[in-house]
Amino acid sequence: MLTLKNTPGSPWFYLCVYSSKLTGDLLVGMKRYGIGDSKVERYNSAWQLTQTIQHDSIGQALYKYPYYITENNNGDVVVSDSYNHSHGAVVVTSNDGIYRFSYTGYTSESKLSPGGVCTDEFSHILVCDSSSMNVHMINENGQFLSAWYSRSTDMIWPFSLSYDHEHHLLWVGSRIPIIAAYRYNRSLLCG
């Protein structure tokens, strides 16, 4: 069991957890309320802390609310980070914890309100956007590829994602009681 060692007055809270298929490590997104700190910690299979990802190279905080986390095929740590209820970013760091990029939407005017995040077999990053009610797809370097929404299944407000690498299915959960599976093919990739 993983237990937080909190100091009085500034306890850390777990927000998300991900078990790495690549390394077997556990990635944990955490928030300390009142002080406003957030971080991602990596634990090995022996439950030992091996890495803390919290700041960029100039000491700026990387995360506000790291709600969803995954790892890409190249080892990048991908975090769906909410600044507030109306916008946020997908924050990507290398497996060494070095900041790579943030994706905030496909136009400079758009405000991404990120939810669930996952990656596919091509190292694309998929993220639910509550603002546009779409699933955005970006490449491993943060370039926007497409936005996708399925009206055929009454999918409203996509909120969580999971990619099944074995069966090539994208599972999409909604804030309404619907979970849909989509066969991952060229038509889905092209929007």
Coordinates of C-alpha atoms in Angstrom, one line a residue:
M1 CA 0.0 0.0 0.0
L2 CA 1.2 3.5 -0.8
T3 CA 0.6 6.0 2.0
L4 CA 1.3 9.7 1.8
K5 CA 3.6 11.2 4.5
N6 CA 1.8 14.5 5.0
T7 CA 3.0 17.4 7.1
P8 CA 0.4 19.2 9.3
G9 CA -1.5 22.0 7.5
S10 CA -0.4 21.0 4.0
P11 CA -1.5 17.4 3.2
W12 CA -1.0 15.9 -0.3
F13 CA -4.0 14.3 -2.0
Y14 CA -4.0 11.7 -4.7
L15 CA -5.8 12.8 -7.9
C16 CA -4.9 10.1 -10.4
V17 CA -2.9 6.9 -10.7
Y18 CA -1.5 5.0 -13.7
S19 CA 0.3 1.7 -13.9
S20 CA 3.0 1.7 -16.7
K21 CA 2.9 -1.1 -19.2
L22 CA 6.5 -0.1 -20.2
T23 CA 8.2 -0.2 -16.9
G24 CA 5.8 -1.6 -14.3
D25 CA 6.1 1.7 -12.4
L26 CA 3.2 3.5 -10.8
L27 CA 2.7 7.2 -11.8
V28 CA 0.7 9.2 -9.3
G29 CA -0.7 12.7 -9.7
M30 CA -1.0 14.7 -6.5
K31 CA -2.2 18.1 -5.2
R32 CA -1.5 20.0 -2.0
Y33 CA -4.4 22.3 -1.3
G34 CA -3.9 25.7 0.4
I35 CA -0.3 25.9 -0.9
G36 CA -1.2 25.1 -4.4
D37 CA 1.5 22.6 -5.2
S38 CA 1.0 19.8 -7.6
K39 CA 3.3 17.0 -8.8
V40 CA 3.6 13.6 -10.4
E41 CA 5.6 10.9 -8.6
R42 CA 6.9 7.7 -10.0
Y43 CA 7.2 4.6 -7.8
N44 CA 8.9 1.3 -8.8
S45 CA 7.5 -2.1 -8.3
A46 CA 9.0 -2.2 -4.8
W47 CA 6.9 1.0 -4.0
Q48 CA 10.0 3.1 -3.8
L49 CA 9.8 6.7 -4.9
T50 CA 12.1 7.1 -7.9
Q51 CA 11.1 10.4 -9.5
T52 CA 9.2 13.6 -8.8
I53 CA 8.0 15.7 -11.7
Q54 CA 6.9 19.1 -10.5
H55 CA 8.7 22.0 -12.2
D56 CA 10.2 23.0 -15.6
S57 CA 13.8 23.9 -16.2
I58 CA 13.3 27.5 -14.8
G59 CA 11.4 26.4 -11.7
Q60 CA 7.8 27.1 -12.9
A61 CA 5.1 24.7 -11.7
L62 CA 4.1 22.2 -14.4
Y63 CA 0.7 21.3 -13.1
K64 CA -2.4 22.8 -11.3
Y65 CA -4.7 19.8 -11.0
P66 CA -3.2 16.7 -12.6
Y67 CA -6.5 14.7 -12.9
Y68 CA -5.6 12.1 -15.5
I69 CA -2.2 10.6 -16.4
T70 CA -0.8 8.1 -18.9
E71 CA 2.5 7.2 -20.5
N72 CA 3.2 7.2 -24.2
N73 CA 5.1 4.5 -26.1
N74 CA 8.3 6.6 -26.1
G75 CA 8.1 6.9 -22.2
D76 CA 6.7 10.4 -22.2
V77 CA 4.5 11.2 -19.2
V78 CA 1.2 12.7 -20.4
V79 CA -1.0 14.6 -17.9
S80 CA -4.4 16.0 -18.4
D81 CA -4.1 19.2 -16.2
S82 CA -7.1 21.4 -15.3
Y83 CA -6.4 25.0 -14.4
N84 CA -10.0 25.6 -13.5
H85 CA -13.4 24.4 -14.8
S86 CA -13.1 26.2 -18.2
H87 CA -9.6 25.4 -19.4
G88 CA -6.4 23.5 -18.9
A89 CA -3.8 21.7 -20.9
V90 CA -2.2 18.4 -21.7
V91 CA 1.3 18.6 -20.2
V92 CA 3.9 16.3 -21.6
T93 CA 7.3 15.6 -20.0
S94 CA 10.0 13.1 -21.1
N95 CA 10.5 9.9 -19.1
D96 CA 13.4 11.9 -17.4
G97 CA 10.9 14.5 -16.2
I98 CA 12.0 17.2 -18.6
Y99 CA 9.2 19.4 -19.9
R100 CA 8.4 18.9 -23.6
F101 CA 5.2 20.8 -24.4
S102 CA 1.7 21.8 -23.4
Y103 CA -1.3 21.4 -25.7
T104 CA -4.1 23.9 -24.9
G105 CA -6.3 23.5 -27.9
Y106 CA -6.1 23.4 -31.7
T107 CA -6.4 27.2 -32.2
S108 CA -5.1 30.1 -30.1
E109 CA -8.6 31.1 -29.3
S110 CA -9.8 27.7 -28.1
K111 CA -9.6 26.8 -24.5
L112 CA -9.1 23.1 -23.8
S113 CA -11.0 21.7 -20.8
P114 CA -9.2 18.4 -20.6
G115 CA -10.6 15.2 -19.2
G116 CA -9.5 11.6 -19.8
V117 CA -6.3 11.0 -21.7
C118 CA -4.8 8.0 -23.4
T119 CA -2.3 7.1 -26.1
D120 CA -2.6 4.7 -29.0
E121 CA -0.3 2.3 -30.8
F122 CA 1.0 5.2 -33.0
S123 CA 2.0 7.3 -30.0
H124 CA -0.9 9.7 -30.7
I125 CA -2.3 11.4 -27.6
L126 CA -6.1 11.5 -27.3
V127 CA -7.8 13.8 -24.8
C128 CA -11.5 14.5 -24.0
D129 CA -12.4 18.2 -24.2
S130 CA -15.4 19.2 -22.2
S131 CA -15.4 22.6 -23.9
S132 CA -16.0 21.4 -27.4
M133 CA -17.3 18.0 -26.4
N134 CA -14.8 16.4 -28.7
V135 CA -11.9 14.0 -28.5
H136 CA -8.8 15.7 -29.7
M137 CA -5.9 13.8 -31.2
I138 CA -2.4 15.2 -31.2
N139 CA 0.9 13.6 -32.2
E140 CA 3.7 12.8 -29.8
N141 CA 5.2 16.3 -30.4
G142 CA 1.9 18.2 -29.6
Q143 CA 0.8 18.9 -33.2
F144 CA -3.0 18.8 -33.6
L145 CA -4.2 16.1 -35.9
S146 CA -8.0 16.0 -35.5
A147 CA -11.0 16.4 -33.3
W148 CA -13.6 13.8 -33.2
Y149 CA -17.2 13.5 -32.0
S150 CA -19.7 10.8 -32.6
R151 CA -23.3 11.9 -32.8
S152 CA -24.5 8.5 -33.9
T153 CA -24.3 7.0 -30.4
D154 CA -25.8 10.0 -28.6
M155 CA -22.4 10.4 -27.0
I156 CA -22.6 13.6 -25.0
W157 CA -19.8 15.1 -23.1
P158 CA -16.9 12.6 -23.6
F159 CA -15.1 12.4 -20.3
S160 CA -12.9 9.4 -20.0
L161 CA -10.8 7.4 -22.5
S162 CA -9.0 4.1 -22.7
Y163 CA -7.3 2.5 -25.7
D164 CA -7.3 -1.3 -26.0
H165 CA -4.0 -2.1 -27.8
E166 CA -4.9 -5.7 -28.3
H167 CA -8.2 -5.2 -30.0
H168 CA -7.6 -1.7 -31.4
L169 CA -10.7 -0.2 -29.7
L170 CA -11.1 3.3 -28.2
W171 CA -13.3 3.2 -25.2
V172 CA -15.1 6.5 -24.5
G173 CA -17.0 7.2 -21.3
S174 CA -19.5 10.0 -21.0
R175 CA -20.9 12.1 -18.2
I176 CA -24.2 10.6 -19.2
P177 CA -24.5 6.8 -18.5
I178 CA -23.0 5.7 -21.8
I179 CA -19.7 3.9 -22.5
A180 CA -19.0 3.4 -26.2
A181 CA -16.3 1.4 -28.0
Y182 CA -15.1 2.5 -31.4
R183 CA -13.1 0.4 -33.8
Y184 CA -9.8 2.3 -34.3
N185 CA -9.3 2.6 -38.0
R186 CA -8.3 5.2 -40.7
S187 CA -11.7 6.9 -40.5
L188 CA -11.4 7.6 -36.8
L189 CA -7.8 8.7 -37.2
C190 CA -8.7 11.2 -39.9
G191 CA -11.6 12.8 -37.9

